């Protein structure tokens, strides 16, 4: 028997969400006032707690997942199949940590879900079926840089003829000292903040993340400058590819660029990591000319050493879900190997060799976040996700075209023609108001409508707004009419 709250969630997942994108000030105030000041001595009934949550707390939520018009933070929705599976996950509360084939099917399902994702992204299972699920892009980028740190220091040791067990075993300071190195650096172009955060967490250091871009394009690598950094003898390097820049959705490389960078990484013993939080999904497109420019941005991604992605973005499964893949099956276990207690020893099976997730990722205790991924992939298949992505991209291009022609706004990055702008548009729209005073308040003015939500950002040193389109509920004509109506009214004051 479903509770009223569960029934409401299920109903919301089946059809359009008619509520405001942001909660009203009154609902926020009422929800905050309902929170207890102290823990009561006597507990309340289940019905009372449910009523409190449904009546007081839920009205103060935003519509981030349930509304097609929540365009902040690249927050996808939750498909009906994923919502159903997520409820199953909560009911059975499986801890996916050790592969015990006679104990539970959960590690088999997770391994299978990773394989289905590889199929979706057109990556060869024989090479890439080494990975795990994480909490999101930050967790996945920590895995990517940690594996890269291990790999590049191992390569440095080989060049010097030194014996090195593992950074995970011996410690970063000790290894750097033994090799006579001053540190590890990350070389990128407009890296996402989670890459920088990962560098801080791993002891690489946020100040050692360097933007190696061309003078005429902040997204493209300056190959000469990159080789100069890779050739340094005092540091080892990880190259982080921005597979979808967070503001514009554009790509840092083409297949030709990646082949050249791959050759340099092989020459200097560097690790090549792709932050594909949402950009990796461009590989879902078919070969039609309509999306050829965008798909080209992911061309050659199979040449990198590791890839991260976000499930709670364009895959449209619930928070928290990210994924990580690497072409090097043994590196992750060198970093994340659990100091196994006897009760954490993996069992054997007649099927594929499935590693225990606690030995290849950050967590020992893990929610069964693979099941919503598995359910949604089965529910939509490749063609369903392609159709979803096409709608999202067509809406972004339609909005971009309107912004480009509107006298009150400038579409970013600035382009000489509308066709040039639209060909490169994926699922994100970046804009600013031409009136400086309006531009400073543009995000808040748009969000005051409560009909849509955008996130504020900056571009080329000035404030800007981003419309990130990622929800499975997108309807091109309906949502275009809503967005342009809001933007037009904001421009009119």
XYZ file of C-alpha atoms in Angstrom:
493
model
C 0.000 0.000 0.000
C 1.498 3.325 -1.041
C 1.315 6.280 1.289
C -0.344 9.485 0.098
C 3.117 11.023 -0.251
C 4.343 8.151 -2.452
C 1.185 8.344 -4.558
C 1.762 12.065 -5.055
C 5.336 11.466 -6.157
C 4.262 8.793 -8.601
C 1.522 11.007 -10.043
C 4.032 13.831 -10.511
C 6.377 11.512 -12.378
C 3.671 10.428 -14.823
C 2.553 13.796 -16.124
C 3.365 17.502 -16.314
C 4.177 19.317 -13.104
C 1.935 22.351 -12.740
C 3.451 23.816 -9.588
C 5.688 26.894 -9.529
C 9.343 26.242 -10.231
C 10.323 27.967 -6.965
C 8.375 27.827 -3.690
C 6.563 30.933 -2.522
C 7.966 33.043 0.291
C 4.918 32.097 2.364
C 5.513 28.365 1.913
C 9.195 28.750 2.769
C 8.349 30.717 5.919
C 5.670 28.211 6.964
C 8.020 25.275 6.415
C 10.786 26.872 8.475
C 8.350 27.712 11.261
C 7.197 24.074 11.356
C 10.675 22.720 12.120
C 11.001 21.621 15.776
C 13.377 23.623 17.940
C 14.413 20.546 19.917
C 13.993 16.796 19.709
C 10.708 15.860 21.434
C 10.775 13.346 24.248
C 7.824 11.477 22.805
C 7.663 10.528 19.172
C 4.754 11.257 16.847
C 2.701 8.748 14.910
C 3.761 7.775 11.383
C 0.626 9.447 10.009
C 1.463 12.670 11.815
C 5.012 12.711 10.462
C 3.766 11.980 6.944
C 1.240 14.796 7.182
C 3.909 17.211 8.440
C 6.193 16.338 5.517
C 3.449 16.501 2.867
C 1.721 19.639 4.169
C 4.634 21.653 5.576
C 7.917 20.530 4.038
C 7.083 19.516 0.460
C 5.449 22.866 -0.512
C 8.816 24.514 0.242
C 10.737 22.315 -2.207
C 11.750 23.700 -5.580
C 10.644 22.043 -8.807
C 14.172 21.128 -9.810
C 13.366 17.577 -10.831
C 9.631 17.788 -11.422
C 9.508 20.849 -13.663
C 10.664 21.040 -17.269
C 11.359 24.741 -16.677
C 13.962 24.423 -13.942
C 17.082 25.380 -15.864
C 19.638 25.709 -13.062
C 22.595 23.454 -12.224
C 21.898 21.077 -15.156
C 19.428 19.146 -13.020
C 17.668 16.430 -14.958
C 14.375 14.980 -13.820
C 13.571 11.481 -12.654
C 12.016 9.245 -15.288
C 9.034 7.131 -14.162
C 11.110 3.946 -14.405
C 13.915 5.487 -12.330
C 11.439 6.719 -9.708
C 9.917 3.260 -9.378
C 13.350 1.674 -9.052
C 14.473 4.267 -6.522
C 11.510 3.406 -4.316
C 12.520 -0.250 -4.550
C 16.056 0.748 -3.547
C 14.728 2.501 -0.442
C 12.460 -0.382 0.550
C 15.133 -3.080 0.275
C 18.079 -0.843 1.276
C 20.839 -2.962 -0.256
C 24.433 -2.015 0.536
C 26.457 -2.551 -2.623
C 29.965 -3.048 -1.325
C 31.190 -6.638 -1.806
C 30.520 -8.977 -4.717
C 28.888 -11.936 -2.993
C 27.023 -13.822 -5.742
C 25.279 -16.196 -3.318
C 24.234 -13.303 -1.093
C 22.592 -10.793 -3.451
C 22.207 -9.915 -7.126
C 23.031 -6.241 -6.595
C 26.650 -6.260 -7.794
C 25.616 -8.188 -10.908
C 22.924 -5.582 -11.649
C 25.416 -2.754 -11.140
C 27.961 -4.390 -13.440
C 25.264 -4.928 -16.057
C 24.070 -1.317 -15.749
C 27.617 -0.083 -16.364
C 27.706 -2.202 -19.509
C 24.386 -0.746 -20.696
C 25.792 2.759 -20.201
C 28.799 1.855 -22.339
C 26.400 0.674 -25.038
C 24.518 3.987 -24.821
C 27.757 5.945 -25.258
C 29.057 3.649 -27.991
C 32.145 2.633 -26.021
C 33.576 -0.866 -26.394
C 32.795 -3.093 -23.410
C 35.967 -5.102 -24.016
C 38.049 -2.013 -23.272
C 35.897 0.124 -20.967
C 33.917 -2.251 -18.741
C 35.972 -1.194 -15.721
C 34.152 1.303 -13.566
C 31.773 2.094 -10.790
C 28.899 4.339 -9.724
C 29.567 7.380 -7.566
C 27.631 10.193 -5.923
C 28.132 12.480 -8.929
C 30.705 14.340 -11.008
C 32.746 15.409 -7.986
C 33.132 11.846 -6.733
C 33.847 10.630 -10.256
C 36.458 13.323 -10.888
C 38.149 12.401 -7.608
C 38.394 8.851 -8.948
C 39.734 10.065 -12.296
C 42.427 12.300 -10.822
C 43.317 9.714 -8.155
C 43.836 7.045 -10.810
C 45.767 9.571 -12.881
C 47.969 10.497 -9.922
C 48.761 6.800 -9.382
C 49.480 6.185 -13.065
C 51.735 9.187 -13.751
C 53.854 8.566 -10.656
C 54.213 4.907 -11.603
C 55.385 6.028 -15.052
C 57.846 8.473 -13.484
C 59.220 5.657 -11.319
C 59.631 3.411 -14.363
C 61.589 6.123 -16.185
C 63.922 6.436 -13.205
C 64.220 2.678 -12.729
C 62.715 2.926 -9.233
C 60.567 0.343 -7.474
C 57.241 1.845 -6.454
C 54.355 -0.069 -4.925
C 51.549 2.466 -4.925
C 50.800 6.012 -3.863
C 47.810 4.562 -2.062
C 50.150 2.324 -0.109
C 53.224 4.495 0.422
C 51.783 8.012 0.489
C 52.004 10.977 -1.857
C 54.716 12.887 0.006
C 56.944 9.833 0.267
C 56.605 8.988 -3.431
C 57.236 12.536 -4.620
C 60.258 12.777 -2.348
C 61.655 9.446 -3.559
C 61.282 10.517 -7.188
C 62.644 14.028 -6.673
C 59.421 15.642 -7.879
C 57.770 18.796 -6.569
C 54.204 17.721 -7.314
C 51.426 16.705 -9.676
C 49.676 19.200 -11.952
C 46.351 19.118 -13.812
C 46.293 20.733 -17.249
C 42.889 21.704 -18.629
C 40.783 24.374 -20.336
C 37.982 26.026 -18.350
C 37.783 23.033 -15.980
C 34.626 22.505 -13.955
C 34.897 23.442 -10.284
C 34.581 19.774 -9.303
C 37.886 19.022 -11.060
C 39.539 21.784 -9.060
C 37.907 20.501 -5.876
C 39.127 16.973 -6.623
C 42.678 18.302 -6.964
C 42.358 19.895 -3.526
C 40.998 16.722 -1.930
C 43.759 14.541 -3.410
C 46.669 16.679 -2.272
C 47.449 17.825 -5.812
C 46.363 21.323 -4.869
C 43.841 23.679 -6.412
C 46.641 26.045 -7.465
C 48.169 23.229 -9.527
C 45.175 23.120 -11.880
C 46.249 25.190 -14.888
C 44.238 26.577 -17.785
C 46.230 25.715 -20.926
C 44.048 27.457 -23.491
C 44.648 29.275 -26.745
C 44.694 33.048 -26.691
C 41.832 33.202 -29.190
C 39.651 30.474 -27.640
C 39.335 29.756 -23.882
C 38.076 26.227 -24.553
C 40.715 24.925 -26.984
C 44.089 23.607 -25.842
C 47.222 25.479 -26.829
C 49.115 22.394 -27.991
C 52.563 24.018 -27.873
C 51.977 25.291 -24.352
C 50.593 21.897 -23.345
C 53.697 20.070 -24.558
C 55.916 22.522 -22.735
C 54.117 21.731 -19.466
C 54.114 17.986 -20.095
C 57.865 18.080 -20.729
C 58.624 19.491 -17.254
C 60.953 17.297 -15.232
C 59.947 18.627 -11.823
C 56.255 17.697 -12.071
C 54.091 14.931 -13.506
C 50.858 15.784 -15.302
C 47.206 14.825 -15.720
C 45.414 16.297 -18.739
C 41.719 16.944 -18.001
C 39.487 17.338 -21.053
C 36.355 19.486 -20.619
C 33.854 17.310 -22.468
C 31.121 19.928 -22.289
C 31.994 23.292 -20.704
C 29.601 24.129 -17.892
C 28.413 27.544 -19.106
C 28.122 27.047 -22.841
C 27.854 23.273 -23.142
C 30.565 23.443 -25.792
C 33.460 21.058 -26.216
C 37.171 21.630 -25.727
C 38.379 19.263 -28.407
C 37.680 17.487 -31.657
C 38.855 14.025 -32.635
C 41.957 15.526 -34.265
C 42.811 17.421 -31.069
C 42.394 14.321 -28.928
C 44.634 12.241 -31.140
C 47.357 14.882 -30.873
C 46.938 15.170 -27.094
C 46.960 11.378 -26.784
C 50.318 11.215 -28.554
C 51.744 13.843 -26.203
C 50.434 12.039 -23.116
C 51.984 8.783 -24.297
C 55.270 10.545 -25.018
C 55.519 12.126 -21.555
C 53.752 9.507 -19.423
C 50.682 11.643 -18.657
C 47.143 10.501 -17.824
C 44.296 11.761 -20.004
C 40.997 12.248 -18.173
C 37.678 13.419 -19.653
C 35.163 15.257 -17.488
C 32.042 14.252 -19.397
C 29.451 15.136 -16.745
C 26.918 15.948 -19.445
C 29.030 16.267 -22.606
C 29.506 12.514 -22.945
C 25.799 12.295 -23.799
C 26.475 13.887 -27.185
C 27.610 10.404 -28.219
C 23.967 9.328 -27.995
C 23.107 11.304 -31.149
C 22.983 9.477 -34.466
C 24.921 10.646 -37.539
C 22.312 13.102 -38.819
C 23.665 16.474 -40.026
C 21.463 18.319 -37.513
C 23.675 17.337 -34.586
C 26.945 16.585 -36.389
C 28.877 19.541 -34.933
C 27.918 18.637 -31.373
C 28.647 14.942 -31.814
C 32.068 15.833 -33.218
C 32.900 17.361 -29.825
C 32.924 13.820 -28.376
C 34.786 12.290 -31.286
C 37.850 10.412 -30.089
C 36.812 10.326 -26.450
C 37.651 6.614 -26.462
C 41.335 7.648 -26.578
C 41.342 8.995 -23.011
C 42.302 6.964 -19.943
C 39.243 7.741 -17.808
C 35.789 9.256 -18.192
C 33.396 10.678 -15.638
C 29.719 11.423 -16.065
C 26.640 12.482 -14.117
C 23.554 10.288 -14.037
C 21.417 12.916 -12.327
C 21.898 15.241 -15.280
C 20.971 14.093 -18.783
C 20.416 10.447 -17.826
C 17.482 11.733 -15.727
C 17.890 9.473 -12.701
C 17.646 10.664 -9.072
C 20.325 12.342 -7.015
C 22.889 11.154 -6.141
C 24.351 9.330 -9.129
C 27.533 9.592 -11.149
C 29.609 7.067 -13.030
C 33.290 6.470 -13.731
C 35.009 4.407 -16.413
C 38.674 3.681 -17.090
C 40.599 1.724 -19.692
C 43.049 0.556 -16.999
C 41.368 -2.151 -14.882
C 44.022 -2.413 -12.176
C 44.798 1.220 -11.379
C 41.642 1.950 -9.338
C 42.231 -1.033 -7.060
C 45.784 0.160 -6.367
C 44.350 3.443 -5.085
C 41.102 2.356 -3.416
C 41.853 -1.173 -2.246
C 40.127 -1.727 1.083
C 42.343 -3.048 3.870
C 40.098 -6.069 3.837
C 38.600 -7.498 6.949
C 37.776 -11.171 6.538
C 34.044 -10.455 6.347
C 34.599 -8.173 3.337
C 36.189 -10.844 1.150
C 34.494 -11.216 -2.224
C 32.919 -14.496 -3.215
C 33.512 -16.345 -6.456
C 31.006 -16.978 -9.223
C 30.773 -18.671 -12.614
C 29.876 -15.387 -14.352
C 32.023 -12.375 -15.247
C 34.794 -11.285 -12.907
C 33.022 -8.541 -10.962
C 35.183 -6.491 -8.581
C 33.849 -5.560 -5.182
C 32.859 -1.879 -5.445
C 34.550 -0.987 -2.160
C 37.918 -1.829 -3.738
C 37.551 0.462 -6.757
C 35.797 3.512 -5.319
C 35.645 5.906 -2.398
C 32.867 4.397 -0.303
C 32.562 1.191 1.649
C 28.866 1.794 2.278
C 26.962 2.475 -0.924
C 23.337 2.963 -1.863
C 22.104 0.753 -4.710
C 22.059 3.743 -7.069
C 22.639 1.508 -10.085
C 19.049 0.195 -10.060
C 17.356 3.453 -11.230
C 20.005 3.668 -13.988
C 19.307 0.076 -14.997
C 15.536 0.630 -14.993
C 15.634 3.867 -16.976
C 18.006 2.450 -19.597
C 15.725 -0.548 -20.103
C 12.664 1.699 -20.204
C 13.961 4.115 -22.869
C 16.653 2.227 -24.735
C 19.078 4.016 -27.022
C 16.364 5.484 -29.258
C 14.387 6.828 -26.292
C 17.388 8.670 -24.877
C 18.303 9.947 -28.329
C 14.802 11.375 -28.809
C 14.934 12.970 -25.355
C 18.296 14.583 -26.100
C 17.103 15.821 -29.479
C 14.147 17.610 -27.856
C 16.410 19.240 -25.275
C 18.881 20.412 -27.910
C 16.198 21.663 -30.282
C 14.686 23.730 -27.477
C 18.101 25.201 -26.621
C 18.712 26.113 -30.267
C 15.252 27.661 -30.654
C 15.808 29.815 -27.553
C 19.320 30.747 -28.698
C 17.976 31.854 -32.067
C 15.384 34.083 -30.386
C 18.010 35.588 -28.041
C 20.407 36.195 -30.939
C 17.796 38.286 -32.750
C 16.422 40.156 -29.730
C 17.675 43.714 -29.327
C 17.714 43.528 -25.505
C 19.987 40.480 -25.240
C 23.330 39.136 -26.434
C 23.788 35.414 -27.043
C 27.101 34.086 -25.694
C 29.725 33.274 -26.782
C 29.231 35.957 -29.393
C 29.059 34.654 -32.961
C 29.142 36.318 -36.345
C 26.049 34.490 -37.551
C 23.077 32.698 -36.056
C 23.863 29.502 -37.950
C 27.374 29.425 -36.452
C 25.900 29.794 -32.975
C 23.178 27.176 -33.421
C 25.405 24.510 -34.962
C 27.518 24.468 -31.803
C 24.591 24.587 -29.361
C 24.051 21.450 -27.320
C 21.639 21.849 -24.385
C 22.755 25.052 -22.694
C 21.952 28.696 -23.493
C 24.219 31.486 -22.242
C 23.062 35.083 -22.483
C 23.318 38.541 -21.004
C 21.163 41.656 -21.090
C 22.561 44.562 -23.082
C 21.434 47.045 -20.442
C 24.170 46.895 -17.789
C 21.913 47.603 -14.811
C 19.412 44.941 -15.928
C 22.216 42.480 -16.581
C 23.399 42.745 -12.995
C 19.949 41.616 -11.849
C 18.975 39.463 -14.808
C 18.962 36.121 -13.015
C 16.892 37.350 -10.094
C 14.456 39.159 -12.425
C 13.888 35.983 -14.433
C 13.493 33.839 -11.332
C 11.034 36.264 -9.741
C 8.501 35.109 -12.313
C 8.425 31.659 -10.601
C 7.704 30.277 -14.063
C 11.305 29.270 -14.765
C 14.629 29.202 -12.951
C 18.066 30.065 -14.331
C 21.474 30.111 -12.709
C 23.693 33.172 -12.691
C 27.258 32.887 -13.896
C 29.915 35.025 -15.539
C 31.427 35.100 -19.002
C 34.418 37.108 -20.158
C 34.468 39.007 -16.859
C 30.825 40.103 -16.861
C 27.632 38.659 -15.338
C 25.605 36.286 -17.475
C 22.746 33.803 -17.143
C 22.606 30.179 -18.172
C 19.546 28.205 -19.211
C 20.503 24.533 -18.828
C 17.932 22.241 -20.456
C 18.102 18.685 -19.171
C 14.669 17.435 -18.038
C 12.996 14.477 -19.745
C 9.673 16.386 -19.742
C 10.839 18.989 -22.284
C 8.285 20.032 -24.894
C 9.914 22.260 -27.505
C 6.987 24.485 -28.489
C 5.411 24.762 -25.042
C 8.670 25.528 -23.258
C 9.918 27.902 -25.965
C 6.744 29.951 -25.583
C 7.144 30.097 -21.807
C 10.846 30.989 -21.803
C 10.601 33.689 -24.452
C 7.531 35.194 -22.787
C 9.451 35.498 -19.507
C 12.549 36.942 -21.207
C 10.487 39.418 -23.203
C 8.660 40.672 -20.104
C 11.927 41.007 -18.180
C 13.414 43.017 -21.040
C 10.362 45.312 -21.016
C 10.789 45.904 -17.291
